[in-house]
Coordinates of C-alpha atoms and ligand atoms in Angstrom, one line a residue:
X5 CA -18.0 -15.1 -8.8
X6 CA -15.9 -13.6 -6.1
X7 CA -17.4 -11.0 -3.9
X8 CA -14.1 -9.4 -3.8
X9 CA -12.3 -7.0 -6.4
X10 CA -10.6 -8.3 -9.4
X11 CA -7.0 -6.9 -8.9
X12 CA -5.7 -5.1 -12.0
X13 CA -2.4 -6.7 -13.1
X14 CA 0.8 -4.9 -14.2
X15 CA 0.2 -5.7 -17.9
X16 CA -2.8 -3.3 -17.9
X17 CA -1.8 0.2 -19.1
X18 CA -4.2 1.8 -16.6
X19 CA -1.9 0.8 -13.8
X20 CA 0.8 3.2 -15.3
X21 CA -1.3 6.3 -15.4
X22 CA -1.2 9.2 -13.0
X23 CA -4.5 9.1 -10.8
X24 CA -6.7 12.1 -10.4
X25 CA -7.3 14.1 -7.3
X26 CA -10.7 13.4 -5.6
X27 CA -12.7 16.5 -5.8
X28 CA -15.0 15.8 -2.9
X29 CA -13.2 13.3 -0.6
X30 CA -16.2 13.5 1.9
X31 CA -18.5 12.0 -0.7
X32 CA -20.3 8.8 0.6
X33 CA -19.6 6.8 -2.5
X34 CA -15.8 7.5 -2.1
X35 CA -15.8 6.6 1.6
X36 CA -17.6 3.4 0.8
X37 CA -15.1 2.5 -1.9
X38 CA -12.1 3.1 0.4
X39 CA -13.9 1.0 3.1
X40 CA -14.3 -1.8 0.7
X41 CA -10.7 -1.7 -0.2
X42 CA -9.9 -1.9 3.5
X43 CA -12.2 -5.0 3.8
X44 CA -10.4 -6.6 1.0
X45 CA -7.1 -6.4 2.9
X46 CA -8.6 -7.7 6.0
X47 CA -10.2 -10.6 4.1
X48 CA -6.9 -11.4 2.3
X49 CA -5.2 -11.8 5.7
X50 CA -7.9 -14.3 7.0
X51 CA -6.6 -17.8 6.1
X52 CA -10.2 -19.2 5.5
X53 CA -11.5 -16.4 3.4
X54 CA -8.2 -16.1 1.5
X55 CA -8.4 -19.7 0.5
X56 CA -12.2 -19.7 -0.3
X57 CA -11.9 -16.7 -2.6
X58 CA -8.4 -17.4 -3.8
X59 CA -7.1 -14.0 -2.7
X60 CA -3.5 -12.9 -2.7
X61 CA -2.6 -11.6 0.8
X62 CA -1.8 -8.0 1.0
X63 CA -0.9 -5.1 3.5
X64 CA -1.7 -2.3 1.2
X65 CA -4.0 -1.5 -1.8
X66 CA -4.4 1.6 -4.0
X67 CA -7.4 2.6 -5.9
X68 CA -5.9 2.0 -9.4
X69 CA -5.5 -1.7 -8.5
X70 CA -9.2 -2.2 -8.4
X71 CA -9.7 -0.1 -11.6
X72 CA -10.5 3.3 -10.0
X73 CA -7.8 5.8 -11.1
X74 CA -8.3 8.1 -8.2
X75 CA -5.9 9.2 -5.4
X76 CA -7.0 6.8 -2.6
X77 CA -5.1 4.0 -0.8
X78 CA -5.5 1.7 2.2
X79 CA -2.9 0.0 4.5
X80 CA -3.8 -2.6 7.1
X81 CA -1.7 -5.1 9.0
X82 CA -1.6 -6.3 12.7
X83 CA 1.3 -5.3 14.8
X84 CA 0.2 -7.2 18.0
X85 CA -1.8 -10.3 18.2
X86 CA -3.3 -12.4 21.1
X87 CA -2.5 -16.1 21.6
X88 CA -5.1 -17.1 19.1
X89 CA -3.6 -14.9 16.4
X90 CA -6.4 -12.3 16.6
X91 CA -5.0 -8.8 16.1
X92 CA -5.1 -6.5 19.2
X93 CA -3.2 -3.7 17.6
X94 CA -3.2 -2.8 13.9
X95 CA -1.9 -0.3 11.5
X96 CA -5.0 1.0 9.5
X97 CA -4.9 3.9 7.1
X98 CA -7.7 4.7 4.8
X99 CA -6.6 7.7 2.9
X100 CA -8.0 10.0 0.2
X101 CA -5.7 12.5 -1.7
X102 CA -2.7 11.5 0.3
X103 CA 0.6 13.5 -0.3
X104 CA 4.0 13.5 1.4
X105 CA 4.7 16.8 3.1
X106 CA 8.1 15.8 4.6
X107 CA 10.6 13.0 4.3
X108 CA 13.8 12.0 5.8
X109 CA 17.3 11.9 4.0
X110 CA 17.8 8.4 5.7
X111 CA 16.6 5.5 3.6
X112 CA 15.5 2.0 4.4
X113 CA 14.6 -1.1 2.5
X114 CA 13.0 -4.6 3.0
X115 CA 15.7 -7.2 3.2
X116 CA 13.2 -9.7 1.6
X117 CA 12.3 -7.3 -1.2
X118 CA 8.8 -5.9 -1.9
X119 CA 5.7 -7.7 -3.5
X120 CA 2.5 -6.3 -5.0
X121 CA -1.0 -7.6 -5.5
X122 CA -0.7 -6.5 -9.1
X123 CA 2.5 -8.3 -9.9
X124 CA 2.6 -12.0 -10.3
X125 CA 6.3 -12.5 -11.4
X126 CA 9.0 -12.3 -8.7
X127 CA 11.2 -9.2 -9.2
X128 CA 14.2 -9.6 -6.8
X129 CA 16.2 -6.8 -5.5
X130 CA 16.2 -3.9 -3.1
X131 CA 13.8 -1.0 -3.3
X132 CA 15.2 2.0 -1.4
X133 CA 12.7 4.3 0.2
X134 CA 12.7 7.1 2.8
X135 CA 13.0 5.9 6.3
X136 CA 10.5 8.4 7.6
X137 CA 7.7 10.3 5.9
X138 CA 5.0 12.7 6.9
X139 CA 1.8 12.3 5.0
X140 CA -1.2 14.6 4.9
X141 CA -4.5 13.1 3.7
X142 CA -8.3 13.0 4.0
X143 CA -9.0 10.2 6.4
X144 CA -12.0 8.0 5.4
X145 CA -12.5 6.9 8.9
X146 CA -12.9 10.3 10.7
X147 CA -13.8 12.1 7.5
X148 CA -11.2 14.8 8.4
X149 CA -7.8 15.7 7.2
X150 CA -5.0 14.0 9.2
X151 CA -1.3 14.0 9.3
X152 CA 0.5 10.7 9.7
X153 CA 4.2 10.3 10.7
X154 CA 5.4 6.9 9.5
X155 CA 8.8 5.2 10.0
X156 CA 10.3 2.0 8.8
X157 CA 7.9 -0.8 7.5
X158 CA 4.9 1.5 7.8
X159 CA 6.7 4.2 5.7
X160 CA 7.7 1.7 3.1
X161 CA 4.2 0.3 2.7
X162 CA 2.8 3.9 2.4
X163 CA 5.4 4.9 -0.1
X164 CA 4.7 1.7 -2.2
X165 CA 1.0 2.6 -2.3
X166 CA 1.6 6.3 -3.0
X167 CA 3.7 5.2 -6.0
X168 CA 0.7 3.4 -7.4
X169 CA -1.2 6.7 -7.6
X170 CA 1.6 8.0 -9.9
X171 CA 1.7 4.8 -12.1
X172 CA 4.9 3.7 -10.5
X173 CA 5.5 0.0 -9.5
X174 CA 8.1 -1.3 -7.0
X175 CA 10.3 -2.9 -9.5
X176 CA 10.8 0.3 -11.3
X177 CA 13.1 1.3 -8.4
X178 CA 15.3 -1.9 -8.5
X179 CA 18.8 -1.2 -9.9
X180 CA 18.9 -3.0 -13.3
X181 CA 22.6 -3.8 -13.2
X182 CA 22.9 -4.7 -9.6
X183 CA 19.5 -5.5 -8.1
X184 CA 21.1 -6.0 -4.6
X185 CA 23.3 -3.0 -4.7
X186 CA 24.0 -1.8 -1.1
X187 CA 23.6 1.7 0.2
X188 CA 25.7 2.0 3.2
X189 CA 23.5 4.3 5.3
X190 CA 20.1 2.6 4.5
X191 CA 18.4 0.7 7.2
X192 CA 17.6 -2.9 6.4
X193 CA 14.1 -4.0 7.7
Ligands
CO207 CO1 1.5 -2.6 -5.0

């Protein structure tokens, strides 16, 4: 049996529920859970572990995707690597009770579309999200409240994971009549 989580798929009703606020975010068991979610993402990006455990590679994971309907999420991906492909700089968020406190009018979207560890089928189309968001959360690393200002790709990943806490999946945002409808002012990433 895999030492890693079984990821809840989008046919499960639990993925469509609104997650509950964590009453005591500084609780050791919550911190441990969030760190395990982080470890999952790191493992999923390691080619050897990924193959051994048949993991789908991900840059973000929300608690409901591992069957815990609480407001917690992680984001992890390298932004700089050395010659051997080892990360030298990473985006690493391990957040409990995250909430958006400010967002831009300007929007952006991934030109290649979005994907999700909980979604097997391909849903083509653009998902428009805010270009910039400011998020307040309890940080599982420092065990303190923190404020994150995210733009572009980082903001998109955070909004995708925040959506999971409200039972929303990325393809809910895709225009049904015209999946590739263009918004003039939105920034393509
Ligand atoms: Co997802």
